[in-house]
Every structure is written in C-alpha cells, then in structure tokens.
mmCIF file of C-alpha atoms in Angstrom:
data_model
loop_
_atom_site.group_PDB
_atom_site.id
_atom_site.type_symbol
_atom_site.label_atom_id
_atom_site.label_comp_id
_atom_site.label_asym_id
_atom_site.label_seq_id
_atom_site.Cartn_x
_atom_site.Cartn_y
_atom_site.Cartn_z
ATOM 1 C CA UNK A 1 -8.189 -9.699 18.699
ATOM 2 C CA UNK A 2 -6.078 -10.208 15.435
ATOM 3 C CA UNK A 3 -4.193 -13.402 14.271
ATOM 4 C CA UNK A 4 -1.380 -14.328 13.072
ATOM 5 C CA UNK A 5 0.351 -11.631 11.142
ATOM 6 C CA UNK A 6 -2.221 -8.848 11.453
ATOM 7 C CA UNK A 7 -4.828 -11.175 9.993
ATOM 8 C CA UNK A 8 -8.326 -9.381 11.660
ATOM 9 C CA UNK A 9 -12.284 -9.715 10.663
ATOM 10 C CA UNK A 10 -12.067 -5.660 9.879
ATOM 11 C CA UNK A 11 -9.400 -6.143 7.258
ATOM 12 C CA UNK A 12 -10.937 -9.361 5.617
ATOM 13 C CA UNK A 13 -14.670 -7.398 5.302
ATOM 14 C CA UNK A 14 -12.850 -4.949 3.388
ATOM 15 C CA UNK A 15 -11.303 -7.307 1.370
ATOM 16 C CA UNK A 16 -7.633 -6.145 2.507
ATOM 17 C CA UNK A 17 -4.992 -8.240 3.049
ATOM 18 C CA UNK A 18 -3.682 -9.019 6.773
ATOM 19 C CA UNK A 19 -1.969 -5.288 7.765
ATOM 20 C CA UNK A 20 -1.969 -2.959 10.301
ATOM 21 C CA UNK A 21 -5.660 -2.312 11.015
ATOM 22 C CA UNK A 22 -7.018 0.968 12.857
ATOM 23 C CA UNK A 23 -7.816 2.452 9.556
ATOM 24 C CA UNK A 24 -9.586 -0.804 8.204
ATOM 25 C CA UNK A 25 -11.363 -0.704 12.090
ATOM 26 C CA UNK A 26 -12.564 2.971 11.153
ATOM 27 C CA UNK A 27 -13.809 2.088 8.408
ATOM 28 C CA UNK A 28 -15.417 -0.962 9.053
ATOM 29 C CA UNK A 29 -17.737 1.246 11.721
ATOM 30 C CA UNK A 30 -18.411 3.481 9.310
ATOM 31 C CA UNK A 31 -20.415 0.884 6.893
ATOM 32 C CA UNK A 32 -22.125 -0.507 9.944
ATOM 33 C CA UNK A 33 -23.596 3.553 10.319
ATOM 34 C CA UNK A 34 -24.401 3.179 6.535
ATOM 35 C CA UNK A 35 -21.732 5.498 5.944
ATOM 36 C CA UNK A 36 -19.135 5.625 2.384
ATOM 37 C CA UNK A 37 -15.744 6.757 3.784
ATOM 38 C CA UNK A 38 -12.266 6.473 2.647
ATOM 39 C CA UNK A 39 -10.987 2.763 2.113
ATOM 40 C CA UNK A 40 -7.283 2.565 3.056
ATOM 41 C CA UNK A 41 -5.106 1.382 5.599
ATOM 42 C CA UNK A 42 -2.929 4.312 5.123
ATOM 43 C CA UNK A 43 -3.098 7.184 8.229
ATOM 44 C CA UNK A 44 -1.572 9.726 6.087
ATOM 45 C CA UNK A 45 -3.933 8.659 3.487
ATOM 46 C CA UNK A 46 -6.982 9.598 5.587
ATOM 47 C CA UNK A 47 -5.167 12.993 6.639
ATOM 48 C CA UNK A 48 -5.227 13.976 2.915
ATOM 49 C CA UNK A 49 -8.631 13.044 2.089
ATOM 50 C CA UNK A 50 -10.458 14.476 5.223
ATOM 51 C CA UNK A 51 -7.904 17.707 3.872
ATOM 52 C CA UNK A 52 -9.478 17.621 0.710
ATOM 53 C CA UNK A 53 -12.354 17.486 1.934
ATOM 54 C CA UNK A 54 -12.629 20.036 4.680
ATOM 55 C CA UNK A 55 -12.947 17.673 7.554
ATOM 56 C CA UNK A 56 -10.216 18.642 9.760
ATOM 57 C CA UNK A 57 -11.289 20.634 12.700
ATOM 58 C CA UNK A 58 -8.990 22.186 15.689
ATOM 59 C CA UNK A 59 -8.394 19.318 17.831
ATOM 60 C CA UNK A 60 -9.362 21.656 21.130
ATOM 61 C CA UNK A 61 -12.669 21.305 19.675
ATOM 62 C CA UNK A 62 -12.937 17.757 18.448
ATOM 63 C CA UNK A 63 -16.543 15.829 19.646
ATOM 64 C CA UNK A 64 -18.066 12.643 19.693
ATOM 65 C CA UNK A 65 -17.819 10.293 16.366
ATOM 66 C CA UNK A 66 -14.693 12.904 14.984
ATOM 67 C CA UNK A 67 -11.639 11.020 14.353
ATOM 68 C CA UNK A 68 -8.523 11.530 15.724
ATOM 69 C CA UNK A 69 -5.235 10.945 13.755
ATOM 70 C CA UNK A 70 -2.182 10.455 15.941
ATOM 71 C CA UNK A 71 1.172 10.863 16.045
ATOM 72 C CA UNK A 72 3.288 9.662 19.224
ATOM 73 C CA UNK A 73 7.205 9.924 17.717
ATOM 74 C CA UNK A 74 7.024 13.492 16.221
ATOM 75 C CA UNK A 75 5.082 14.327 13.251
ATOM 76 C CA UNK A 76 4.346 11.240 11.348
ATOM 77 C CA UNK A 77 0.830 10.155 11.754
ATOM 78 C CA UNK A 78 1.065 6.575 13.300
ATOM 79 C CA UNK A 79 -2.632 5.570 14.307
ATOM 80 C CA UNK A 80 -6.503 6.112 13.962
ATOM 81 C CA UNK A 81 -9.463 6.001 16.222
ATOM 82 C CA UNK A 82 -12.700 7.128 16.738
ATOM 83 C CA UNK A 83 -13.314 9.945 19.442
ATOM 84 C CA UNK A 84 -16.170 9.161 22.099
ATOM 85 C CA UNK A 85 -16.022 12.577 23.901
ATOM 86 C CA UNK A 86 -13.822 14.156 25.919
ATOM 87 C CA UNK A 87 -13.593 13.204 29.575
ATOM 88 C CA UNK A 88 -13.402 16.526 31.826
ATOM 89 C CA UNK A 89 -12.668 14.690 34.796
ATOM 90 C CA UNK A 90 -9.617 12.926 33.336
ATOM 91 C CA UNK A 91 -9.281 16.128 30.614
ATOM 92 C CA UNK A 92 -8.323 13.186 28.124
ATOM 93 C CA UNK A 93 -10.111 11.578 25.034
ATOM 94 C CA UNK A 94 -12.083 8.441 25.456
ATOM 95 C CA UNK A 95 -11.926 6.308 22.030
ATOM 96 C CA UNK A 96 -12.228 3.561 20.589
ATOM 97 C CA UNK A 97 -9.343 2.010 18.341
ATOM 98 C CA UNK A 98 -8.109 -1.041 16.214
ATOM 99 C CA UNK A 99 -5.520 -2.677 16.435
ATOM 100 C CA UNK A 100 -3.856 -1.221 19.481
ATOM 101 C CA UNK A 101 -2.948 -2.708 23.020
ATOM 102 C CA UNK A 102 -5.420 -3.217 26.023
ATOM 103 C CA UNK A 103 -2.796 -1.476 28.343
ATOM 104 C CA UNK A 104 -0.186 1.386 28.068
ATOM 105 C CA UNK A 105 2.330 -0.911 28.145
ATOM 106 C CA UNK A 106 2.175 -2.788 24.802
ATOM 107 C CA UNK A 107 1.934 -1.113 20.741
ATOM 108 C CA UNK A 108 -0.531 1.903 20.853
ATOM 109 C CA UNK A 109 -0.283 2.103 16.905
ATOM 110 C CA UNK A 110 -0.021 -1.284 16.399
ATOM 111 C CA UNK A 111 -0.938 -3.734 19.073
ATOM 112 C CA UNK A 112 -3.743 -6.467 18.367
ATOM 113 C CA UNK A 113 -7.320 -5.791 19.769
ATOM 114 C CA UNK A 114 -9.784 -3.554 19.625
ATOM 115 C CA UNK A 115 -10.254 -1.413 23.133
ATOM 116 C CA UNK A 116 -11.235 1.659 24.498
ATOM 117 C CA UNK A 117 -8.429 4.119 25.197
ATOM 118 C CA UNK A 118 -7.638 7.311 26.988
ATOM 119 C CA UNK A 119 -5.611 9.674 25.025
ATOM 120 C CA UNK A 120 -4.449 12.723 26.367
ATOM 121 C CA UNK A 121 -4.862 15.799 23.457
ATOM 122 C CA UNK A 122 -1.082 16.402 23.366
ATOM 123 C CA UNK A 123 -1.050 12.923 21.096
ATOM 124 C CA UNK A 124 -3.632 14.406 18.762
ATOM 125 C CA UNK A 125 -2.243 15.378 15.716
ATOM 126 C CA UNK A 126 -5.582 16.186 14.019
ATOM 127 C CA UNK A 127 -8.971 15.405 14.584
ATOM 128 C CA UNK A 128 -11.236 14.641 11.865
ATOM 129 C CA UNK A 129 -15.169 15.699 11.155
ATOM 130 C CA UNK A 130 -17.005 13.740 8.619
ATOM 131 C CA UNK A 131 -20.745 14.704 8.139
ATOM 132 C CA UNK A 132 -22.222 11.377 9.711
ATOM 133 C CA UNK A 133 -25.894 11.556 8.255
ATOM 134 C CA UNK A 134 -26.474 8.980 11.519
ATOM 135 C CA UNK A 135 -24.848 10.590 14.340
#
C-alpha cells in the first residue's frame, strides 16, 4: 500500500517522485523480468510509445503479460495494468494493477494498493503487446 501523498516503493525504485503509480507499478515488473520499457507515469504516454512501436493489439485478442490501458469516463486513458488472462467463466480480465482500490467501491485509477482486479473488456481502451524475451 502507498503513503502519504502517493509516496509508494514502485515510484521511489524508479527514482520518481510520490504520484499516481500504475505506470511506475508496470514498470517496476518489467525490470524484475529483465525487461527495458517505457519510464513514465503518464498513461497516454505509454499509449504513444507502444503506438510507435507497434504494440497495440485488438483488445478481443489481448493475452497473458499484454497490458491493458483503460479508460472508465469516456476516452481519456485513466489507468494501467498488467493482463493475467482472460477468465471465460466470468468473460472478464484478471490483472494485476498499482495503485488502485482492493474493492469496487473505492478509486480504480487511483486508489492505494496493489491487487488483483476483474475488469470487464468494455473498460479496455487498448491492450498493449510488448515482446517479453521472458514470458
């Protein structure tokens, strides 16, 4: 869980200031898989990179260790989080995310713990393939 005023471990690592962290989580799990991704807290920021870089995929047929980029008020991208596969009991997403809420009921784009979540697709605004060499 985070600390006062967004202060987190994921953030520090990184050495970021204290700020909204599901991008700083992301990448934080990337280094632990040995991986170089993008290093900013920005959503929208990680949108245009994995653009430039041809990592967006449809997100009908987004997999395990994508990323999915979401949006919950309309189009602008709000949150980050890591995909673990898609659930066809439950036909919903099971991730894992920073800085969200442990229930529905609190900030899903800004809460202060890491959990796993259950998003349902419609959320998605764009899921996210990077090449992990360590899948």
């Amino acid at each position: 869980t985070e600390g006062a005023n967004n202060a987190n471990k994921y953030s520090a690592i990184l050495k970021r200031p204290a700020e909204s962290w599901c991008a700083d989580f992301v990448s934080w799990c990337a280094i632990q898989a040995g991986e170089t991704v993008l290093n900013s807290p920005s959503v929208q920021a990680w949108y245009e990179w994995a653009k430039a870089k041809n990592y967006l995929v449809p997100v009908s047929t987004s997999q395990r260790n994508d990323l999915l980029l979401f949006a919950w008020s309309g189009t602008q991208l709000e949150h980050i989080g890591i995909n673990l596969g898609w659930n066809p009991n439950t036909h919903l997403f099971d991730t894992v995310e920073g800085n969200t809420s442990s229930n529905n009921t609190g900030s899903q784009a800004n809460g202060d713990c890491v959990a796993i979540k259950h998003r349902p697709p419609s959320c998605v605004k764009y899921a996210v393939r990077i090449p992990w060499r360590n899948k």
